[in-house]
Amino acid sequence: MASSESLHLGHLIPFMFTKYLQDAFKVPLVIQLTDDEKFLWKNLTIAECKRLARENAKDIIACGFDVERTFIFTDLNYVGGGILGITPEDHIGKVSFPPVQAAPSFPSLFPHLFPGNDQLRCLIPCAIDQDPYFRMTRDVAPKIGFQKPSLIESRFFPALQGESTKMSASDPNSAIYVTDSSKQIKAKVNKYAFSGGQASVELHRKLGANLDVDVPIKYLNFFLEDDDELDHIKKEYKEGRMLTGEVKQRLIAVLSELVARHQRARAQVTEEMVDAFMAVRPLPNMFG
Amino acid sequence: MGYRKDQLLARLQELKIDFTCYDHPVVLTVEEQAKHVGHLGGALSKNLLLKDKKHRLYVVSALAETKVDMKILSQRLGLGKGGLRMAPEENLLQVLQVPLGCVTPFALINESASAVSLLLDKGFKSKQTCYFHPLTNDVTIALSSSNLDKFIISIGKQPAYVNFEDAPAVGKDSPPDLAHLVPSGVPNSSEQPVENTTPTNVPHQNNVPKATEVKAKPKVQSKGPETLQSKVDKPTNASSVDNFVNDVFDIISPLFLSEALKKLDIKKEELSSIIDGIRGRAAPDLESIARSLKSASYTSGFHAGFETMLNRGLSGRPSRN
């Protein structure tokens, strides 16, 4: 992943799912931070890119990955080195960038983890917009004697104002950030979350809500763990018995809890911890 | 250390249990076994070793054609949805002391398997004879369910027959019908009777007059699942966050349950379900905290190791001999 300084909830989704997979199947995980991307495409120094990557790593660690089974690395530290070269001639880097993105799908890039295990299968949980990169990788894999990686993609995560709006760092109200306070979360959801409810209470009780466009329901789909409660809310809201305010209230509670937990975990992540996750070390208990 | 086939068969003969014995090449699946004995008139059995979230083990022995739905079975046992998994290979070797592909009710003859719960298919009763492995994959013995019962009673257990294809509703008004088959005897279990107000760990302590005997008692006391745990769990489980969270709740829940029931006028089932609800809601935060602790500890260790290697090289680590 290549990111700006602030992580929003949409970023968390693939990580939360990946953590679930790691816990459920007890498997090793490698996480690639493409700190070279920002260097190549934006006007940042190498040092700045590395710093940003480490900040991202802290948020990733805060998602709760198992240190005994997780290796975090950056392109500049682990993959790059010779491949990119640090030249003013940046178009060379742009050509090799896609291959650098693809390489971590193959176990042979990690000889300290999977020595001699070239045929190990790789599953890549990602957001749907990453699909093109990895399709190319799947194409190439058999030609170089490797197994194709598999993808499992999460659904499109809408901006607060609805699917037609793009989430962007320039509009802080388009997303909930992991640094938001519960007050900010409450304000953002109440003010900006696009509602599929009707214009008046009477109309709403009569017609019910349009779940296809309602952002709070979409967010609850991602973040409300209790399936039974989620189904109940959807039903009541769709049939007009539950109002937008109540749905938003539930969402605010769920998101506040989630963000608070993340912030507490994030506060516990030290520079030394980042070093440990990023150390090129063996992971003897990575399976089972 | 575990029983061998010959010892088992000798014991069956001692108990006057009728059985027929067939030798064949080693088989690992029911399909392979069928090739050798399938035509001889008896009923093939499939045998699963299952484990729940509290590491309790179950042998499920059913007719090969019976459908065993793990989700429904888990609910009927009161373990919630998805509370049952296939047990890992080491449980086969260490607890049942049989090789892979050889799960069998007869493995319960081993002392190490004393806490394992045995669930038998009701369908066995309607067959003349059923096929099981007698602790080894290259032999099959055929015996009737009543003779199987004789064996089970001889090792101090009660035969428990279950209709696996039954799917009764499990909810507030209909408690799990197979809950009595969940192994008990784990000292910190929340099923401890409330009347036992002495510390639950060593209930016999009150009856022991001498100080020296008090020390000996806990060892005898833990003959069951506790020593099993230390044999069964590899050292790596000490760093399992899931286990830690479960262990914390296993300590708090029964204590809270027993203290609260003393003071409050509330039904045990109601309080139990409140505790379960709390457990569910507290788990994510508790897990997150435990993870942070684990990562922090690992980090300290990693850096200490790194420094040691830098400053002292290999001599920084003590030699073992």
Coordinates of C-alpha atoms in Angstrom, one line a residue:
Chain A
M1 CA 0.0 0.0 0.0
A2 CA 1.1 3.5 -0.7
S3 CA -0.5 6.2 1.3
S4 CA -0.5 9.8 2.4
E5 CA 0.0 10.5 6.1
S6 CA -3.6 9.9 7.2
L7 CA -5.3 6.6 7.1
H8 CA -9.1 6.4 6.8
L9 CA -11.5 3.7 7.5
G10 CA -11.6 2.6 3.9
H11 CA -7.9 1.7 4.2
L12 CA -8.6 -0.3 7.3
I13 CA -11.0 -2.7 5.7
P14 CA -8.5 -4.9 3.8
F15 CA -6.2 -4.9 6.8
M16 CA -9.0 -5.9 9.2
F17 CA -10.0 -8.7 6.8
T18 CA -6.4 -9.8 6.4
K19 CA -5.9 -10.0 10.2
Y20 CA -9.0 -12.2 10.4
L21 CA -7.5 -14.5 7.7
Q22 CA -4.2 -14.7 9.6
D23 CA -6.0 -15.5 12.9
A24 CA -8.4 -18.0 11.4
F25 CA -5.9 -19.9 9.3
K26 CA -2.7 -19.2 11.2
V27 CA -0.6 -18.3 8.2
P28 CA 2.3 -15.9 7.6
L29 CA 1.7 -12.5 6.1
V30 CA 4.0 -10.1 4.2
I31 CA 3.0 -6.5 3.9
Q32 CA 4.6 -4.3 1.2
L33 CA 4.8 -0.6 1.7
T34 CA 5.4 1.1 -1.6
D35 CA 7.3 4.1 -0.3
D36 CA 8.9 4.4 -3.7
E37 CA 5.6 5.2 -5.3
K38 CA 5.4 8.6 -3.6
F39 CA 9.0 9.3 -4.4
L40 CA 8.5 8.5 -8.1
W41 CA 5.2 10.3 -8.6
K42 CA 5.3 13.1 -6.1
N43 CA 7.9 15.6 -5.1
L44 CA 9.0 14.0 -1.8
T45 CA 12.5 13.2 -0.6
I46 CA 13.6 9.7 0.0
A47 CA 13.8 10.4 3.7
E48 CA 10.3 11.8 3.8
C49 CA 8.9 8.7 1.9
K50 CA 10.6 6.4 4.4
R51 CA 9.2 8.4 7.3
L52 CA 5.7 8.2 5.9
A53 CA 6.0 4.5 5.3
R54 CA 7.0 4.0 8.9
E55 CA 4.0 6.0 10.1
N56 CA 1.8 3.8 7.9
A57 CA 3.5 0.7 9.3
K58 CA 2.5 1.9 12.8
D59 CA -1.2 2.0 11.8
I60 CA -0.9 -1.4 10.2
I61 CA 0.7 -2.9 13.3
A62 CA -2.1 -1.3 15.3
C63 CA -4.6 -3.4 13.4
G64 CA -3.4 -6.3 15.4
F65 CA -1.3 -8.5 13.2
D66 CA 0.6 -11.4 14.9
V67 CA 4.3 -10.3 15.2
E68 CA 5.3 -14.0 15.1
R69 CA 3.8 -14.3 11.6
T70 CA 4.1 -10.9 10.0
F71 CA 6.9 -9.4 7.9
I72 CA 6.5 -5.7 6.9
F73 CA 8.8 -4.3 4.3
T74 CA 9.2 -1.3 2.1
D75 CA 10.3 -1.1 -1.5
L76 CA 13.1 1.3 -0.7
N77 CA 14.4 -0.8 2.2
Y78 CA 13.9 -4.4 1.0
V79 CA 13.0 -4.6 -2.6
G80 CA 14.5 -1.4 -4.1
G81 CA 18.1 -0.9 -3.4
G82 CA 19.6 -1.7 -6.8
I83 CA 16.4 -2.1 -8.9
L84 CA 15.3 1.5 -8.8
G85 CA 18.5 3.3 -8.3
I86 CA 18.3 6.8 -7.1
T87 CA 18.7 8.8 -10.2
P88 CA 17.2 12.0 -11.4
E89 CA 16.1 10.0 -14.4
D90 CA 12.9 9.0 -12.8
H91 CA 11.2 7.5 -15.8
I92 CA 13.3 4.4 -15.5
G93 CA 11.8 3.9 -12.0
K94 CA 8.4 4.2 -13.4
V95 CA 8.9 1.4 -15.8
S96 CA 10.2 -1.0 -13.2
F97 CA 7.6 0.1 -10.6
P98 CA 4.9 -2.4 -11.7
P99 CA 7.3 -5.4 -11.5
V100 CA 8.4 -4.3 -8.0
Q101 CA 4.7 -4.2 -7.1
A102 CA 4.2 -7.7 -8.4
A103 CA 7.3 -9.4 -7.0
P104 CA 6.1 -9.8 -3.4
S105 CA 3.4 -12.2 -4.7
F106 CA 6.1 -14.7 -5.1
P107 CA 7.6 -16.6 -2.1
S108 CA 11.1 -16.5 -3.7
L109 CA 11.4 -12.8 -2.8
F110 CA 11.5 -13.9 0.8
P111 CA 14.3 -16.5 1.1
H112 CA 14.6 -15.9 4.9
L113 CA 11.0 -16.9 5.3
F114 CA 10.2 -19.6 2.7
P115 CA 13.6 -21.1 1.8
G116 CA 13.2 -23.6 -1.0
N117 CA 9.4 -23.3 -1.0
D118 CA 8.9 -21.7 -4.4
Q119 CA 5.5 -23.2 -5.0
L120 CA 3.9 -21.8 -1.9
R121 CA 0.5 -20.4 -2.7
C122 CA -0.1 -16.7 -2.1
L123 CA -3.5 -15.1 -1.3
I124 CA -3.8 -11.3 -1.7
P125 CA -6.6 -9.6 0.1
C126 CA -6.9 -6.1 -1.4
A127 CA -9.3 -3.4 -2.3
I128 CA -11.0 -3.8 -5.6
D129 CA -8.9 -1.0 -7.3
Q130 CA -5.8 -3.1 -6.9
D131 CA -7.1 -5.7 -9.2
P132 CA -5.3 -4.6 -12.4
Y133 CA -1.8 -4.9 -10.9
F134 CA -2.3 -8.4 -9.7
R135 CA -4.0 -9.6 -12.8
M136 CA -0.8 -8.7 -14.6
T137 CA 1.1 -10.7 -12.0
R138 CA -1.2 -13.7 -12.5
D139 CA -0.5 -13.5 -16.2
V140 CA 3.3 -13.5 -15.7
A141 CA 3.5 -16.2 -13.0
P142 CA 3.3 -19.4 -15.0
K143 CA 5.7 -18.0 -17.5
I144 CA 8.4 -17.7 -14.9
G145 CA 7.6 -21.0 -13.2
F146 CA 5.6 -19.7 -10.2
Q147 CA 2.1 -20.3 -8.9
K148 CA -0.4 -17.6 -9.7
P149 CA -1.4 -15.6 -6.6
S150 CA -5.0 -15.5 -5.8
L151 CA -7.0 -12.4 -5.0
I152 CA -9.8 -11.8 -2.6
E153 CA -11.2 -8.3 -3.0
S154 CA -13.2 -6.2 -0.7
R155 CA -16.2 -4.2 -2.0
F156 CA -16.0 -0.6 -2.9
F157 CA -15.9 1.6 0.2
P158 CA -17.9 4.8 -0.4
A159 CA -17.1 8.3 0.8
L160 CA -19.3 9.7 3.5
Q161 CA -21.2 11.8 1.0
G162 CA -22.0 8.8 -1.2
E163 CA -20.6 6.8 -4.0
S164 CA -20.4 9.6 -6.5
T165 CA -18.0 11.5 -4.2
K166 CA -14.3 10.5 -4.1
M167 CA -12.6 10.2 -0.8
S168 CA -9.7 12.6 -0.8
A169 CA -7.3 14.0 1.7
S170 CA -8.3 17.5 0.6
D171 CA -11.8 17.0 1.9
P172 CA -11.6 15.8 5.5
N173 CA -15.3 15.4 5.6
S174 CA -15.3 12.7 2.9
A175 CA -14.0 10.1 5.2
I176 CA -13.6 9.1 8.8
Y177 CA -9.9 9.0 9.8
V178 CA -8.3 6.8 12.3
T179 CA -7.2 10.0 14.1
D180 CA -10.7 11.4 14.5
S181 CA -12.1 11.9 17.9
S182 CA -15.5 10.5 18.8
K183 CA -16.8 14.1 18.7
Q184 CA -15.6 14.4 15.1
I185 CA -17.0 11.1 14.1
K186 CA -20.4 12.0 15.5
A187 CA -20.3 15.4 13.7
K188 CA -19.2 13.9 10.4
V189 CA -21.7 11.0 10.3
N190 CA -24.6 13.2 11.4
K191 CA -23.8 16.1 9.0
Y192 CA -22.2 14.4 6.0
A193 CA -23.2 10.7 5.8
F194 CA -25.5 10.5 2.8
S195 CA -28.8 9.1 3.9
G196 CA -31.2 6.9 1.9
G197 CA -34.0 7.9 4.2
Q198 CA -37.0 10.0 3.1
A199 CA -37.3 13.7 3.4
S200 CA -39.8 13.6 6.2
V201 CA -40.7 11.3 9.1
E202 CA -44.2 10.6 7.7
L203 CA -42.8 9.8 4.2
H204 CA -40.1 7.6 5.7
R205 CA -42.6 5.6 7.8
K206 CA -44.6 5.2 4.6
L207 CA -42.0 4.4 2.0
G208 CA -39.0 3.2 4.0
A209 CA -35.3 3.8 3.2
N210 CA -33.4 3.2 0.0
L211 CA -30.6 0.9 1.2
D212 CA -28.8 1.0 -2.2
V213 CA -27.6 4.6 -1.6
D214 CA -27.7 4.8 2.2
V215 CA -24.1 5.3 3.4
P216 CA -24.6 4.5 7.1
I217 CA -26.0 1.1 6.1
K218 CA -23.1 0.5 3.8
Y219 CA -20.7 1.4 6.6
L220 CA -22.5 -0.9 9.0
N221 CA -22.2 -3.7 6.5
F222 CA -18.5 -3.3 6.8
F223 CA -18.1 -2.7 10.5
L224 CA -21.0 -4.1 12.5
E225 CA -19.9 -7.6 13.6
D226 CA -23.2 -8.9 14.7
D227 CA -25.0 -10.2 11.6
D228 CA -28.3 -10.7 13.3
E229 CA -28.3 -7.1 14.5
L230 CA -27.3 -5.9 11.0
D231 CA -30.1 -7.8 9.4
H232 CA -32.6 -6.4 11.9
I233 CA -31.5 -2.8 11.3
K234 CA -31.7 -3.2 7.5
K235 CA -35.1 -4.7 7.7
E236 CA -36.5 -2.1 10.1
Y237 CA -34.9 0.8 8.2
K238 CA -36.1 -0.4 4.8
E239 CA -39.6 -0.8 6.0
G240 CA -39.7 2.6 7.6
R241 CA -39.8 1.6 11.2
M242 CA -36.3 2.8 12.0
L243 CA -35.3 6.3 11.3
T244 CA -32.0 7.6 9.7
G245 CA -31.1 9.2 13.1
E246 CA -31.2 5.9 14.8
V247 CA -29.2 4.2 12.2
K248 CA -26.6 6.9 12.3
Q249 CA -26.5 6.7 16.1
R250 CA -25.7 3.0 15.9
L251 CA -23.0 3.7 13.3
I252 CA -21.5 6.4 15.4
A253 CA -21.3 4.0 18.4
V254 CA -19.7 1.2 16.2
L255 CA -17.2 3.5 14.6
S256 CA -16.2 5.3 17.8
E257 CA -15.5 2.0 19.5
L258 CA -13.5 0.8 16.5
V259 CA -11.5 4.0 16.2
A260 CA -10.8 4.3 19.9
R261 CA -9.5 0.7 20.0
H262 CA -7.3 1.5 17.0
Q263 CA -6.0 4.7 18.6
R264 CA -5.2 2.9 21.9
A265 CA -3.3 0.2 20.0
R266 CA -1.6 2.7 17.8
A267 CA -0.3 4.6 20.9
Q268 CA 1.4 1.4 22.0
V269 CA 3.4 1.1 18.8
T270 CA 7.0 2.2 19.2
E271 CA 9.8 2.8 16.7
E272 CA 11.4 -0.3 18.1
M273 CA 8.2 -2.3 17.4
V274 CA 8.3 -1.1 13.8
D275 CA 11.9 -2.2 13.6
A276 CA 11.0 -5.7 14.9
F277 CA 8.1 -6.1 12.4
M278 CA 10.4 -5.0 9.6
A279 CA 13.5 -7.0 10.6
V280 CA 14.6 -9.6 8.1
R281 CA 14.2 -12.3 10.7
P282 CA 13.0 -15.9 10.6
L283 CA 9.4 -16.6 11.6
P284 CA 9.6 -20.1 13.1
N285 CA 6.0 -20.4 14.2
M286 CA 4.5 -18.9 11.1
F287 CA 2.2 -21.8 10.3
G288 CA -0.2 -23.5 12.7
Chain B
M1 CA 3.1 -46.2 26.5
G2 CA -0.3 -46.4 24.8
Y3 CA -2.1 -49.7 24.4
R4 CA -1.2 -51.9 21.5
K5 CA -3.7 -53.8 19.3
D6 CA -2.8 -57.2 20.9
Q7 CA -3.3 -55.8 24.4
L8 CA -6.7 -54.4 23.4
L9 CA -7.8 -57.6 21.7
A10 CA -6.7 -59.6 24.7
R11 CA -8.7 -57.3 27.0
L12 CA -11.8 -57.8 24.7
Q13 CA -11.4 -61.5 25.0
E14 CA -11.1 -61.2 28.8
L15 CA -14.3 -59.3 28.9
K16 CA -16.0 -62.0 26.8
I17 CA -16.7 -59.5 24.0
D18 CA -17.5 -61.2 20.7
F19 CA -15.7 -59.7 17.7
T20 CA -14.3 -60.8 14.4
C21 CA -10.9 -59.7 13.3
Y22 CA -9.7 -58.9 9.7
D23 CA -6.2 -58.2 8.6
H24 CA -5.5 -56.0 5.6
P25 CA -2.9 -53.6 4.3
V26 CA -2.7 -50.2 6.1
V27 CA -5.7 -48.0 5.2
L28 CA -6.0 -44.3 5.9
T29 CA -9.6 -43.7 4.7
V30 CA -13.0 -45.3 5.0
E31 CA -13.0 -45.8 1.2
E32 CA -9.8 -47.8 1.3
Q33 CA -11.1 -49.8 4.3
A34 CA -14.2 -50.5 2.3
K35 CA -12.2 -52.2 -0.4
H36 CA -11.1 -54.8 2.0
V37 CA -14.0 -55.4 4.4
G38 CA -16.9 -53.6 2.8
H39 CA -18.4 -56.7 1.3
L40 CA -18.4 -58.8 4.5
G41 CA -21.7 -57.6 5.8
G42 CA -20.7 -55.2 8.6
A43 CA -21.2 -51.5 8.8
L44 CA -18.3 -49.2 8.1
S45 CA -17.7 -46.4 10.6
K46 CA -16.2 -43.0 10.2
N47 CA -14.4 -41.6 13.2
L48 CA -13.5 -38.0 13.8
L49 CA -11.5 -36.3 16.5
L50 CA -12.8 -32.9 17.2
K51 CA -11.7 -30.1 19.5
D52 CA -13.6 -27.1 20.9
K53 CA -12.4 -23.7 21.8
K54 CA -11.5 -24.7 25.3
H55 CA -9.3 -27.6 24.0
R56 CA -11.8 -30.3 25.0
L57 CA -11.7 -33.3 22.8
Y58 CA -14.5 -35.4 21.3
V59 CA -14.5 -38.7 19.4
V60 CA -17.4 -38.7 17.0
S61 CA -18.0 -42.2 15.7
A62 CA -20.7 -42.6 13.1
L63 CA -21.9 -44.9 10.3
A64 CA -20.0 -44.0 7.1
E65 CA -23.3 -42.9 5.5
T66 CA -24.5 -40.7 8.4
K67 CA -24.2 -37.0 7.7
V68 CA -22.6 -35.2 10.7
D69 CA -23.1 -31.5 10.5
M70 CA -20.4 -29.9 12.6
K71 CA -22.3 -26.6 13.0
I72 CA -25.4 -28.3 14.3
L73 CA -23.4 -30.6 16.6
S74 CA -21.5 -27.6 18.0
Q75 CA -24.8 -25.9 18.9
R76 CA -26.3 -29.1 20.4
L77 CA -23.3 -29.4 22.6
G78 CA -23.8 -25.8 23.8
L79 CA -20.6 -24.5 22.1
G80 CA -22.3 -22.0 19.9
K81 CA -22.0 -21.9 16.1
G82 CA -18.6 -23.0 14.9
G83 CA -17.3 -24.1 18.2
L84 CA -16.0 -27.4 16.9
R85 CA -13.0 -27.9 14.8
M86 CA -11.0 -31.0 13.6
A87 CA -8.4 -31.6 16.2
P88 CA -4.7 -31.2 15.1
E89 CA -2.6 -34.3 14.4
E90 CA -0.7 -34.0 17.6
N91 CA -3.8 -34.7 19.6
L92 CA -4.2 -38.0 17.8
L93 CA -0.7 -39.0 18.7
Q94 CA -0.5 -37.6 22.2
V95 CA -4.0 -38.0 23.6
L96 CA -5.5 -40.9 21.7
Q97 CA -2.1 -42.5 21.0
V98 CA -3.2 -43.8 17.6
P99 CA -1.7 -43.2 14.2
L100 CA -3.2 -40.9 11.6
G101 CA -6.4 -42.3 10.0
C102 CA -7.0 -44.5 13.0
V103 CA -9.4 -42.6 15.3
T104 CA -11.5 -45.2 17.0
P105 CA -13.6 -45.5 20.1
F106 CA -11.1 -48.1 21.4
A107 CA -8.5 -45.4 21.8
L108 CA -10.3 -44.4 24.9
I109 CA -8.8 -47.4 26.6
N110 CA -5.7 -45.1 27.1
E111 CA -5.4 -43.2 30.3
S112 CA -4.4 -40.1 28.3
A113 CA -7.8 -40.1 26.7
S114 CA -9.8 -40.1 29.9
A115 CA -11.2 -36.6 29.4
V116 CA -12.2 -37.3 25.8
S117 CA -16.0 -37.4 25.2
L118 CA -17.3 -40.2 23.0
L119 CA -20.3 -39.7 20.8
L120 CA -21.7 -42.8 19.0
D121 CA -24.1 -42.9 16.1
K122 CA -27.5 -44.2 17.1
G123 CA -27.4 -45.9 13.8
F124 CA -24.9 -48.4 15.1
K125 CA -27.6 -50.0 17.2
S126 CA -29.6 -51.2 14.2
K127 CA -26.6 -52.9 12.6
Q128 CA -25.6 -56.5 13.3
T129 CA -21.9 -55.6 13.4
C130 CA -19.9 -52.4 12.9
Y131 CA -16.3 -52.0 11.8
F132 CA -13.7 -50.2 13.9
H133 CA -9.9 -50.1 13.9
P134 CA -8.4 -51.7 17.0
L135 CA -5.7 -49.1 17.5
T136 CA -4.0 -49.9 14.3
N137 CA -4.8 -49.2 10.6
D138 CA -4.0 -52.6 9.3
V139 CA -6.7 -54.4 11.2
T140 CA -10.5 -54.0 11.3
I141 CA -12.7 -55.6 14.0
A142 CA -16.4 -56.2 13.6
L143 CA -18.6 -56.2 16.7
S144 CA -22.2 -55.4 17.6
S145 CA -23.1 -52.1 19.4
S146 CA -24.0 -54.0 22.6
N147 CA -20.5 -55.5 22.7
L148 CA -19.0 -52.0 22.0
D149 CA -21.1 -50.9 25.0
K150 CA -19.6 -53.6 27.1
F151 CA -16.1 -52.3 26.3
I152 CA -17.0 -48.7 27.0
I153 CA -18.5 -49.6 30.4
S154 CA -15.4 -51.6 31.2
I155 CA -13.3 -48.5 30.9
G156 CA -15.5 -46.6 33.2
K157 CA -17.6 -44.6 30.7
Q158 CA -21.2 -44.5 29.8
P159 CA -22.1 -45.2 26.1
A160 CA -23.7 -42.1 24.6
Y161 CA -25.7 -42.6 21.4
V162 CA -26.7 -39.6 19.4
N163 CA -28.9 -39.2 16.4
F164 CA -26.5 -37.0 14.3
E165 CA -29.0 -36.2 11.6
D166 CA -31.4 -34.7 14.2
A167 CA -31.3 -30.9 14.1
P168 CA -33.3 -29.6 17.1
A169 CA -33.6 -25.9 17.7
V170 CA -31.2 -24.5 20.3
G171 CA -32.2 -21.3 22.0
K172 CA -33.4 -19.6 25.2
D173 CA -36.4 -22.0 25.5
S174 CA -34.7 -25.1 24.3
P175 CA -31.2 -25.6 25.8
P176 CA -28.6 -27.6 23.9
D177 CA -29.6 -31.3 24.1
L178 CA -26.1 -32.7 24.1
A179 CA -24.6 -30.3 26.6
H180 CA -24.2 -33.2 29.1
L181 CA -21.6 -34.8 26.7
V182 CA -19.2 -31.9 27.0
P183 CA -16.2 -33.1 29.1
S184 CA -16.3 -31.7 32.6
G185 CA -13.7 -31.9 35.3
V186 CA -11.7 -28.8 34.1
P187 CA -11.1 -27.1 37.5
N188 CA -12.0 -23.6 36.3
S189 CA -15.1 -24.6 34.3
S190 CA -18.1 -22.3 34.7
E191 CA -20.2 -25.5 35.2
Q192 CA -18.9 -25.8 38.7
P193 CA -21.8 -26.2 41.1
V194 CA -22.4 -23.0 43.0
E195 CA -22.7 -24.8 46.3
N196 CA -19.0 -25.4 46.2
T197 CA -17.9 -22.2 48.0
T198 CA -14.3 -23.3 48.7
P199 CA -11.7 -22.3 46.1
T200 CA -12.4 -24.4 43.1
N201 CA -8.8 -25.4 42.3
V202 CA -8.2 -27.9 45.1
P203 CA -11.6 -28.9 46.5
H204 CA -10.1 -31.8 48.5
Q205 CA -7.8 -29.6 50.4
N206 CA -10.2 -29.3 53.3
N207 CA -10.1 -33.0 54.0
V208 CA -6.3 -33.2 54.2
P209 CA -4.9 -32.9 57.7
K210 CA -1.1 -33.0 57.0
A211 CA 0.8 -30.2 55.3
T212 CA 2.9 -32.6 53.2
E213 CA -0.2 -34.2 51.7
V214 CA -1.5 -30.8 50.6
K215 CA 1.4 -30.5 48.3
A216 CA 0.9 -34.0 46.9
K217 CA -2.8 -33.5 46.3
P218 CA -2.6 -30.9 43.5
K219 CA -0.5 -33.3 41.5
V220 CA -3.1 -36.1 41.8
Q221 CA -5.8 -33.6 41.3
S222 CA -4.5 -32.6 37.9
K223 CA -4.3 -36.1 36.5
G224 CA -7.1 -35.2 34.2
P225 CA -7.2 -32.4 31.7
E226 CA -4.5 -30.3 33.2
T227 CA -1.6 -32.7 32.5
L228 CA -3.4 -33.4 29.3
Q229 CA -3.1 -29.7 28.4
S230 CA 0.7 -29.7 29.1
K231 CA 1.2 -32.8 27.0
V232 CA -1.1 -31.6 24.2
D233 CA -0.3 -27.9 23.9
K234 CA 3.0 -27.1 22.3
P235 CA 5.0 -24.3 23.9
T236 CA 3.9 -22.0 21.0
N237 CA 0.4 -21.8 22.5
A238 CA 1.8 -19.7 25.3
S239 CA 2.0 -16.8 22.9
S240 CA -1.5 -17.4 21.5
V241 CA -3.6 -14.3 22.1
D242 CA -6.8 -16.3 21.6
N243 CA -5.9 -18.7 24.3
F244 CA -4.9 -15.9 26.6
V245 CA -8.3 -14.1 26.2
N246 CA -10.1 -17.4 26.8
D247 CA -8.1 -18.1 29.9
V248 CA -8.8 -14.7 31.3
F249 CA -12.5 -15.2 30.9
D250 CA -12.3 -18.7 32.3
I251 CA -10.8 -17.3 35.4
I252 CA -13.2 -14.4 35.8
S253 CA -16.5 -15.9 34.7
P254 CA -16.9 -18.7 37.3
L255 CA -15.7 -16.4 40.1
F256 CA -18.1 -13.7 39.1
L257 CA -20.9 -16.3 38.6
S258 CA -20.4 -17.8 42.0
E259 CA -20.1 -14.5 43.9
A260 CA -23.0 -12.8 42.1
L261 CA -25.3 -15.8 42.6
K262 CA -24.6 -15.6 46.3
K263 CA -25.7 -12.0 46.6
L264 CA -28.3 -11.5 43.8
D265 CA -31.6 -13.1 43.4
I266 CA -31.2 -14.2 39.8
K267 CA -31.3 -17.5 37.9
K268 CA -28.0 -19.1 37.1
E269 CA -28.9 -19.4 33.4
E270 CA -29.8 -15.7 33.2
L271 CA -26.5 -14.7 34.8
S272 CA -24.6 -17.2 32.6
S273 CA -26.1 -15.7 29.5
I274 CA -25.2 -12.2 30.7
I275 CA -21.7 -13.3 31.3
D276 CA -21.5 -14.8 27.8
G277 CA -22.8 -11.5 26.4
I278 CA -20.1 -9.6 28.3
R279 CA -17.5 -12.0 27.1
G280 CA -18.5 -11.3 23.5
R281 CA -18.4 -7.6 23.9
A282 CA -15.2 -7.4 25.9
A283 CA -13.3 -9.9 23.7
P284 CA -12.2 -7.4 20.9
D285 CA -10.8 -4.9 23.4
L286 CA -9.2 -7.6 25.5
E287 CA -7.7 -9.2 22.4
S288 CA -6.4 -5.9 21.2
I289 CA -4.7 -5.2 24.5
A290 CA -3.2 -8.7 24.6
R291 CA -1.8 -8.2 21.1
S292 CA -0.2 -5.0 22.1
L293 CA 1.5 -6.7 25.0
K294 CA 2.6 -9.6 22.9
S295 CA 4.1 -7.3 20.2
A296 CA 5.8 -5.2 22.9
S297 CA 7.3 -8.2 24.6
Y298 CA 8.5 -9.7 21.3
T299 CA 10.0 -6.3 20.4
S300 CA 12.0 -6.2 23.7
G301 CA 13.2 -9.7 23.1
F302 CA 14.1 -9.0 19.5
H303 CA 16.2 -5.9 20.4
A304 CA 17.8 -7.6 23.3
G305 CA 18.8 -10.5 21.0
F306 CA 20.1 -8.1 18.4
E307 CA 22.3 -6.2 20.9
T308 CA 23.5 -9.4 22.4
M309 CA 24.6 -10.7 19.0
L310 CA 26.3 -7.4 18.2
N311 CA 28.1 -7.0 21.4
R312 CA 29.0 -10.6 22.4
G313 CA 28.4 -12.7 19.3
L314 CA 27.5 -16.3 19.9
S315 CA 29.0 -16.4 23.4
G316 CA 26.1 -14.1 24.5
R317 CA 23.8 -17.1 24.6
P318 CA 24.4 -19.7 27.3
S319 CA 25.4 -23.2 26.1
R320 CA 23.1 -26.0 27.1
N321 CA 25.6 -28.7 27.9

